CSV table of C-alpha atoms in Angstrom, one decimal:
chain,number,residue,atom,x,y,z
A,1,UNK,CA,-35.2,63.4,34.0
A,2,UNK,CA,-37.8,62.7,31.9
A,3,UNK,CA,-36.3,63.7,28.4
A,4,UNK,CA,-33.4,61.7,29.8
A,5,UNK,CA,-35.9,58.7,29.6
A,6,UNK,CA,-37.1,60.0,26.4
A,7,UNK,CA,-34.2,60.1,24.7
A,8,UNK,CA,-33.3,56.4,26.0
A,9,UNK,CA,-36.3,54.9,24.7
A,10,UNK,CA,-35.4,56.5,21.3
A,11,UNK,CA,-32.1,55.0,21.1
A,12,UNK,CA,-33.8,51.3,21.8
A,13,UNK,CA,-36.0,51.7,19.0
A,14,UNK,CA,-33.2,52.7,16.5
A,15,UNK,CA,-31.1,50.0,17.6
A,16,UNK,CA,-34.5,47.8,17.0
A,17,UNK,CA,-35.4,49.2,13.9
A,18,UNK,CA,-31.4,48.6,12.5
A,19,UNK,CA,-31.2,45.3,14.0
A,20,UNK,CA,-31.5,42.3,11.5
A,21,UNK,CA,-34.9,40.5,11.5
A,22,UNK,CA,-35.6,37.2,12.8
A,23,UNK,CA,-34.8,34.2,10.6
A,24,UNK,CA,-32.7,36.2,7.6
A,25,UNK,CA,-29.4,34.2,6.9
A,26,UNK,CA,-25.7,35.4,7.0
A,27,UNK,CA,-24.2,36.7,3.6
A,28,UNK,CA,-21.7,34.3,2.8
A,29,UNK,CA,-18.1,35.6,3.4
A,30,UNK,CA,-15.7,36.6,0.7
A,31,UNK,CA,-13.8,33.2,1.1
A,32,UNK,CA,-17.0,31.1,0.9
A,33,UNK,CA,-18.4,32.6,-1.9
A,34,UNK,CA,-15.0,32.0,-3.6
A,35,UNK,CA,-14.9,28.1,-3.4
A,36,UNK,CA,-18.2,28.2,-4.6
A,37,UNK,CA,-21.3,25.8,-3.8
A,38,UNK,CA,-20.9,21.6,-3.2
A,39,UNK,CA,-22.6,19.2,-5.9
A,40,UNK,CA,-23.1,15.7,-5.1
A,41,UNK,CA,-22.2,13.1,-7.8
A,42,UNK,CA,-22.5,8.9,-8.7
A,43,UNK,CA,-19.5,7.3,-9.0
A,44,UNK,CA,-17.4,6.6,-10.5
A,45,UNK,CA,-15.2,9.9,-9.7
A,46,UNK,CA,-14.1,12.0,-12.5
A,47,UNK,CA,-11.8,15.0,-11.9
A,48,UNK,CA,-13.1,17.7,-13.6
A,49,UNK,CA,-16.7,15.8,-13.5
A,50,UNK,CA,-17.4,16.1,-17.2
A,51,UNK,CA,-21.0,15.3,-18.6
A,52,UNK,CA,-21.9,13.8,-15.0
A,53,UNK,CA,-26.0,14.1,-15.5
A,54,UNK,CA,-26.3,15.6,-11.6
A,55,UNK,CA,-24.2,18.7,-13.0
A,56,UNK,CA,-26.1,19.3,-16.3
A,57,UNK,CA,-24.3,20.9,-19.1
A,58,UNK,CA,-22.2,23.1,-17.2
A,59,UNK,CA,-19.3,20.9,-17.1
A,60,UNK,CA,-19.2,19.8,-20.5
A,61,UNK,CA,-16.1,20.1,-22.1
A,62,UNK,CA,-15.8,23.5,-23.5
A,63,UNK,CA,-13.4,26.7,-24.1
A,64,UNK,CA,-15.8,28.2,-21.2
A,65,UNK,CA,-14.8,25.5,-18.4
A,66,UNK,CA,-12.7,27.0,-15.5
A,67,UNK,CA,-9.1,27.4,-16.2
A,68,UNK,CA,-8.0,25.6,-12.8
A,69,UNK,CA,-9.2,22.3,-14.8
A,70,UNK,CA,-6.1,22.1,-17.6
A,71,UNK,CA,-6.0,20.1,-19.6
A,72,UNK,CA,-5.5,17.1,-16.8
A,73,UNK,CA,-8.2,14.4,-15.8
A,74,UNK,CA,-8.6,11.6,-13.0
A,75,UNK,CA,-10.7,8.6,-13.0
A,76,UNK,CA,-11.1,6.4,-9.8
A,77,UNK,CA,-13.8,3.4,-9.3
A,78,UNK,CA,-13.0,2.7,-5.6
A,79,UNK,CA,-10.6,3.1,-2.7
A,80,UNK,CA,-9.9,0.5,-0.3
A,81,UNK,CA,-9.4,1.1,3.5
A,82,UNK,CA,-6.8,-0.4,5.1
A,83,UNK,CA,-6.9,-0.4,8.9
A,84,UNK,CA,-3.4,-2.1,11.0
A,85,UNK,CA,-3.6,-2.9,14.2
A,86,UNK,CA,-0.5,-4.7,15.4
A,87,UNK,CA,-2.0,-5.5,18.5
A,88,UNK,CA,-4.6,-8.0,16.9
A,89,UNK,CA,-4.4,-10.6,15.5
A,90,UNK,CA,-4.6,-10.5,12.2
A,91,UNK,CA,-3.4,-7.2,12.3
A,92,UNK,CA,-4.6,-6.0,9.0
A,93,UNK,CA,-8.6,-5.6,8.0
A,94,UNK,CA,-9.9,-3.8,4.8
A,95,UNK,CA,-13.0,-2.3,3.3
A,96,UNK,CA,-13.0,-1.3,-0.5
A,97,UNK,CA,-15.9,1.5,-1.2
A,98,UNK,CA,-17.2,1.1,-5.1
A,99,UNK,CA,-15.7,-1.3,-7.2
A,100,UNK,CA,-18.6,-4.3,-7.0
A,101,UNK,CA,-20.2,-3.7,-3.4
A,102,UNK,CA,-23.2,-2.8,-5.5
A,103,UNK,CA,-23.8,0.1,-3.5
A,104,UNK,CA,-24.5,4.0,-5.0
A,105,UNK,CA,-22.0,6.0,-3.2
A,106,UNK,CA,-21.6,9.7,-4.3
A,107,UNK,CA,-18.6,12.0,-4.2
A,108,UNK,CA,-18.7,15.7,-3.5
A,109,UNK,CA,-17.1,18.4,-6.3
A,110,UNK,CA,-16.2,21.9,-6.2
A,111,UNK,CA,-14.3,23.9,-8.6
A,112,UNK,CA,-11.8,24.2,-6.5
A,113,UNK,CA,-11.2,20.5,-5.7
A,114,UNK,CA,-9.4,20.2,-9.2
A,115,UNK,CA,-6.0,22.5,-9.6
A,116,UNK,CA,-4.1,21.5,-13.0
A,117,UNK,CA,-1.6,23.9,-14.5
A,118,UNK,CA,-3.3,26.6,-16.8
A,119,UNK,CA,-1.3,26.8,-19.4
A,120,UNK,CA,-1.4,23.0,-20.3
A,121,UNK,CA,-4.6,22.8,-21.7
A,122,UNK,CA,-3.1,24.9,-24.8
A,123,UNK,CA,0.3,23.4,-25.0
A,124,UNK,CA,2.2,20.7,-23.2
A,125,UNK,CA,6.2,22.6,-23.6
A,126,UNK,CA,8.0,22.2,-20.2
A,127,UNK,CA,7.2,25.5,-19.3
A,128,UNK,CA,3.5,25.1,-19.4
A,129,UNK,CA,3.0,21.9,-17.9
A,130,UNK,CA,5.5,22.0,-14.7
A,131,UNK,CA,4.3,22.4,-11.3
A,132,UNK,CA,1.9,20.9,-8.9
A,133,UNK,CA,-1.8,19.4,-9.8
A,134,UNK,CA,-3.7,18.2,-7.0
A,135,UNK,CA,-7.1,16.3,-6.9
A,136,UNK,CA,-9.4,16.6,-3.8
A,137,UNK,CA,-11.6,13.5,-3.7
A,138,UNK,CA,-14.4,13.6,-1.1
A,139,UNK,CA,-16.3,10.6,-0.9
A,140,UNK,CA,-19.7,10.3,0.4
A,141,UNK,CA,-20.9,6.3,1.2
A,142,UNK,CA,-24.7,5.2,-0.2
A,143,UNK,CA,-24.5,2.4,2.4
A,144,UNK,CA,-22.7,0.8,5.3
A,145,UNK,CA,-19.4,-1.0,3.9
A,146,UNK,CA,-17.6,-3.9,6.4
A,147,UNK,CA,-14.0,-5.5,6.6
A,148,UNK,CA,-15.1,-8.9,6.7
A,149,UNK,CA,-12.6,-11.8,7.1
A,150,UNK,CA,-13.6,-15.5,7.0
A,151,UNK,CA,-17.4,-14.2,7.5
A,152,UNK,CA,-16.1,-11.9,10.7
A,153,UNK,CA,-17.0,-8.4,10.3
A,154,UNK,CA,-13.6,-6.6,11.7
A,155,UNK,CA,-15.0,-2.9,11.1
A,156,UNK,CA,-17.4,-0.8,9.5
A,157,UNK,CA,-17.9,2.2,7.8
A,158,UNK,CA,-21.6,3.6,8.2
A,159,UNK,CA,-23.7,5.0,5.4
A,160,UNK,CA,-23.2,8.7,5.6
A,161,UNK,CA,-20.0,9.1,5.9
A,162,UNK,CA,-17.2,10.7,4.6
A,163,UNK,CA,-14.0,9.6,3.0
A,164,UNK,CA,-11.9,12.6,2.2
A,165,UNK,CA,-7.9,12.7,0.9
A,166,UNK,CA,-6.0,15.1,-1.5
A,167,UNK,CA,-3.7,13.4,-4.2
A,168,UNK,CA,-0.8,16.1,-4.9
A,169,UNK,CA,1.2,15.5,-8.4
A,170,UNK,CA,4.5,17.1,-9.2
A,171,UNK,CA,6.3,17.3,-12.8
A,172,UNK,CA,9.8,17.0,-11.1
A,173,UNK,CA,11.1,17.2,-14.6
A,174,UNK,CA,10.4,18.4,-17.7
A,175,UNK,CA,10.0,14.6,-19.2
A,176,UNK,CA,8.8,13.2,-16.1
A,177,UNK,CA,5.8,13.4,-13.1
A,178,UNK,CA,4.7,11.2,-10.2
A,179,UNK,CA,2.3,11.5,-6.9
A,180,UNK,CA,4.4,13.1,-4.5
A,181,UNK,CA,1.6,13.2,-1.2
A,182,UNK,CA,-1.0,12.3,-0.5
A,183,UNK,CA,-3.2,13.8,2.6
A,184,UNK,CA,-5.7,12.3,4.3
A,185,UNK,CA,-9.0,14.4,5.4
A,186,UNK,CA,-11.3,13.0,7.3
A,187,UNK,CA,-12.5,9.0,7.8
A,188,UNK,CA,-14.5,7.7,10.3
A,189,UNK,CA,-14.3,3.7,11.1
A,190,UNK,CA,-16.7,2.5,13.6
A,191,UNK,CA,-16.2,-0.7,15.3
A,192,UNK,CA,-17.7,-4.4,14.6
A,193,UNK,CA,-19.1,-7.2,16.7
A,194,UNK,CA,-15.8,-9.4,16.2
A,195,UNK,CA,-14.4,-10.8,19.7
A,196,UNK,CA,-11.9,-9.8,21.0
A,197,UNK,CA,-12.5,-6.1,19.1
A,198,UNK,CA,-10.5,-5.5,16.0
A,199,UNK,CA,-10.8,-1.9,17.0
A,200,UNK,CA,-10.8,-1.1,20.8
A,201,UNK,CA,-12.5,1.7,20.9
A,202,UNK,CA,-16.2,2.4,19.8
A,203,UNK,CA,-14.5,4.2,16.4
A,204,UNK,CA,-11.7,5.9,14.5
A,205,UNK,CA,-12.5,9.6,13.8
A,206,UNK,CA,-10.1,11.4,11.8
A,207,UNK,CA,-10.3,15.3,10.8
A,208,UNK,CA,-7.3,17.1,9.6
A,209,UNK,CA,-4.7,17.3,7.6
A,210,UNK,CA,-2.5,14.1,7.7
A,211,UNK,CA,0.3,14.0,4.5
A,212,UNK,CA,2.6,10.9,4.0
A,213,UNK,CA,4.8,10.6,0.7
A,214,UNK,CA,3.3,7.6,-1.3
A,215,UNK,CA,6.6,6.0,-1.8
A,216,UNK,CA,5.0,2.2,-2.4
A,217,UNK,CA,2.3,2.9,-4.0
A,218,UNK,CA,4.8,4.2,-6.8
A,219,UNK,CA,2.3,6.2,-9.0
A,220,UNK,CA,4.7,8.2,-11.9
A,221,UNK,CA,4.9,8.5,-15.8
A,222,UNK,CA,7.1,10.0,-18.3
A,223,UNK,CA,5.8,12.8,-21.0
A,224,UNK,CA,3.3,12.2,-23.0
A,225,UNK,CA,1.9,8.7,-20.9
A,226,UNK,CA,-0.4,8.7,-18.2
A,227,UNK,CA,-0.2,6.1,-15.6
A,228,UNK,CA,-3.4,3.4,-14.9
A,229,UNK,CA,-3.5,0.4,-12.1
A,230,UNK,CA,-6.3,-1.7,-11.3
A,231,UNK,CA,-5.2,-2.1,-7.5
A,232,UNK,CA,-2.3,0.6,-6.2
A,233,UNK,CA,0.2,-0.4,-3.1
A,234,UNK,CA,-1.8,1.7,-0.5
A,235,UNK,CA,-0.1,4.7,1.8
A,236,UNK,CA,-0.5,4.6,5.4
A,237,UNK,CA,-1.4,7.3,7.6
A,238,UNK,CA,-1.1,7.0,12.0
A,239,UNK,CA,-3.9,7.6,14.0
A,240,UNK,CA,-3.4,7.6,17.6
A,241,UNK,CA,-6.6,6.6,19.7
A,242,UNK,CA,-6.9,6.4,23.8
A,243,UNK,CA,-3.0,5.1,23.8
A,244,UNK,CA,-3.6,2.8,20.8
A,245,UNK,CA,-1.5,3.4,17.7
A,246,UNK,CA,-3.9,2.8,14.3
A,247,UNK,CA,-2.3,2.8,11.1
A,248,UNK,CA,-4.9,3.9,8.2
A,249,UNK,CA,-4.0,3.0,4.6
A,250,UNK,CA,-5.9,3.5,1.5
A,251,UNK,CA,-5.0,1.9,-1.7
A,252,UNK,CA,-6.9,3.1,-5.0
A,253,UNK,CA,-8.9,0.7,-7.1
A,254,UNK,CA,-9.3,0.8,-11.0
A,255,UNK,CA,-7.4,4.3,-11.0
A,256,UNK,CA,-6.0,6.3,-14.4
A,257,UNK,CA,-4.9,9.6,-13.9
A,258,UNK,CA,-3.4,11.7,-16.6
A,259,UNK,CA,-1.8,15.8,-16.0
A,260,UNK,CA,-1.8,16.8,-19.6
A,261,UNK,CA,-1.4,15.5,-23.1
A,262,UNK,CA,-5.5,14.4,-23.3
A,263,UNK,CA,-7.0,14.5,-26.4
A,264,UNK,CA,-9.4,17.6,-26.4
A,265,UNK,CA,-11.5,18.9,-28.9
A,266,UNK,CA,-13.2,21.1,-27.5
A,267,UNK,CA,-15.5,22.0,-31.0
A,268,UNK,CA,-17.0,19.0,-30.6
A,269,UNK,CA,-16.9,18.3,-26.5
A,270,UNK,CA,-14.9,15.2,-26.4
A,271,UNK,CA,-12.1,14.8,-23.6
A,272,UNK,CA,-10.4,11.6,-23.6
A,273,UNK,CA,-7.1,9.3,-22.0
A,274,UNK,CA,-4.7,9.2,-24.6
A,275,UNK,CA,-3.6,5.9,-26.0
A,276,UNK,CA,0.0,6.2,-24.0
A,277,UNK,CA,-0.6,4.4,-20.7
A,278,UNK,CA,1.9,3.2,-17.8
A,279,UNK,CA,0.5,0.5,-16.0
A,280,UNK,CA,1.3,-0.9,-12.8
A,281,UNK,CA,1.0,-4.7,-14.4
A,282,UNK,CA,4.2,-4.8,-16.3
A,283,UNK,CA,4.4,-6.7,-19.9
A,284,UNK,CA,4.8,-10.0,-17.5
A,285,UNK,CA,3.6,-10.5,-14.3
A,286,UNK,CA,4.9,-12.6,-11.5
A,287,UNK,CA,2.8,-15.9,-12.5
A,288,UNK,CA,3.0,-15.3,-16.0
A,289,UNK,CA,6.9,-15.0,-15.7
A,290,UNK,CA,7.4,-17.8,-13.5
A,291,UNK,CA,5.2,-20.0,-16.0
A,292,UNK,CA,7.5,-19.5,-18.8
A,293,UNK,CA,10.6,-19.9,-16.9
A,294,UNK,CA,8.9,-23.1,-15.5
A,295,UNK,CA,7.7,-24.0,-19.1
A,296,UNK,CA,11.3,-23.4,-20.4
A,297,UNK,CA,12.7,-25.8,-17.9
A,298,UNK,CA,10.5,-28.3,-18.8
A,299,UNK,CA,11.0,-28.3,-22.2
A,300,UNK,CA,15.0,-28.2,-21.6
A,301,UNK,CA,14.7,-31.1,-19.8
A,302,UNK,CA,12.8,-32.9,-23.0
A,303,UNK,CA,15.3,-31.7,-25.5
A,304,UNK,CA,18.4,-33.1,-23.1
A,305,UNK,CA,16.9,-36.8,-22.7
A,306,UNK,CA,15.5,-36.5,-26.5
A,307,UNK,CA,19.2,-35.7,-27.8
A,308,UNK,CA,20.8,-38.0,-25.1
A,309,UNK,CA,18.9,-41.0,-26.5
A,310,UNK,CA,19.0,-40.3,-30.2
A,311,UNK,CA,22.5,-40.4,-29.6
A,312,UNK,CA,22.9,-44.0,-28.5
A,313,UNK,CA,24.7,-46.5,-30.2
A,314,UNK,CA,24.8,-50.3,-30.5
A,315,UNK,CA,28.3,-52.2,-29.6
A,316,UNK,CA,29.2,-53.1,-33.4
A,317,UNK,CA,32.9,-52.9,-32.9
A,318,UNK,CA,33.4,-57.0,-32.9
A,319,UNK,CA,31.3,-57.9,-35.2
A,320,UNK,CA,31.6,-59.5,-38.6
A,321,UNK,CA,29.5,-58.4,-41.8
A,322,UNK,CA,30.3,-61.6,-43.8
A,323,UNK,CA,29.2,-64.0,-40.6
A,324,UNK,CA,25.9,-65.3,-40.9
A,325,UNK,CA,23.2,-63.5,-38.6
A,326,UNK,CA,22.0,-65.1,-35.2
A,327,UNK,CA,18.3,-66.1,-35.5
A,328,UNK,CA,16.4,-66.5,-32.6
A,329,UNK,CA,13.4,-68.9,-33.1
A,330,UNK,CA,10.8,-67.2,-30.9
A,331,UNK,CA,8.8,-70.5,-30.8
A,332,UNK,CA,11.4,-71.9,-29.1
């Protein structure tokens, strides 16, 4: 009985003795240490973030930088977001985050949040630019941001939290690319004072993976262009809430996004657009069209009643050169 015991109370201590101490951390699994670590960074976001000062040198454009990053690159000043409800009146409230709030927000970067095609960075032939590139943008806010119409605050999102979508491109031809999804992450909108409430419940938490094709905001570009717009159509995504149907939108703000084709000299670490843009403005915009049709009209109008009086004539037909002239004495 008593080596029994004995050989008990060995066991225990083994196991002690084997058992991990108090307060050492968890090696990170396989799949974590492949995405490796999260930096925080200023805005505006760049995809791939290079020469952002939080990141140091390691990002600087180089032959070393990870092959994932192409030869593609993203810029984005802001995002709007658009919540619907059709049950209020007025149905629609937005909140842009960056832009000119004057508030630091920050967006979170890892390797793996930028996926371009290999192969493009050293040529841009069919073969080497065709497929997907997708951009994850996480977006972290410096301070509260509020929908506010006619001085009424209609919701808020709070300092601290996150704003997370995926942008997913696809070269559907060979001479051709546009955004074919985009999928919304994670958002959190709280609500506001306004009376009656703009949102009816105390917030709008979304976590997930929520795609809708982007067909309005109409984001595409042929070969060798990329594609800029100061204010994109936004894509709306629905978020169902204690019975209440939400409809959450987000339009992109000062936005230029290019797959392949950058200028790169890598020698030298430059990375930049190329001259070739697509904008969303066209060569004439709606006012500046409809002030030259307008101007045009006008100035028809002028040449009509110019031409139509230069073409009056006096009623000569009866009268007689040799006659002597009628004189009117004015004094009279």
């Amino acid at each position: 009985m008593r080596l029994l015991l004995c050989l008990a109370l060995l066991a225990v201590f083994v196991a002690a003795k084997k058992k991990k101490p108090h307060g050492s951390s968890t090696p990170a699994s396989p799949a974590a240490m492949a995405s490796g670590p999260v930096n925080s960074v200023d805005f505006p976001v760049v995809l791939p973030p290079y020469y952002k000062p939080q990141l140091g040198p390691k990002y600087n454009v180089s032959a070393s930088n990870p092959k994932n990053f192409g030869n593609c690159l993203l810029y984005l000043e802001g995002v709007t977001v658009i919540v619907q409800n059709d049950k209020s009146t007025p149905s629609f409230a937005a909140a842009t985050i960056g832009g000119s709030d004057n508030v630091t927000h920050t967006y979170l970067f890892n390797e793996n949040d930028v996926q371009c095609q290999v192969n493009s960075r050293n040529s841009t032939a069919a073969n080497n630019t065709r497929g997907e590139y997708t951009f994850n943008i996480a977006m972290v806010l410096g301070g509260d941001v509020n929908a506010v119409i006619d001085k009424d605050t209609y919701f808020t999102i709070k300092k601290g939290d996150k704003v997370e979508f995926e942008l997913q491109f696809n070269t559907t031809s060979p001479q051709y690319w546009e955004l074919t999804q985009v999928t919304l992450k994670s958002v959190k909108i709280n609500q506001a004072g306004q009376k009656p409430k703009f949102i009816e419940t105390e917030y709008i938490s979304y976590t997930g993976s929520l795609s809708q094709k982007p067909s309005a905001m109409n984001v595409n570009s042929v070969y060798g262009y990329g594609y800029g717009c100061s204010d994109t159509q936004g894509v709306f995504f629905p978020v169902n809430v204690s019975g209440t149907e939400y409809h959450i939108g987000l339009a992109l703000h000062n936005f230029q996004v290019e797959l392949y084709g950058l200028y790169r000299d890598e020698k030298k670490g430059i990375v930049q657009f190329s001259r070739n843009v697509n904008d969303c403005i066209p060569t004439f915009s709606v006012g500046s069209a409809m002030g030259i049709v307008v101007a045009l009209v006008l100035a028809s109008v002028l040449m009509f009643g110019f031409l139509m009086l230069n073409s009056v004539q006096t009623m000569d037909r009866f009268d007689d050169p040799k006659q002597k002239q009628i004189v009117i004495n004015v004094k009279e």
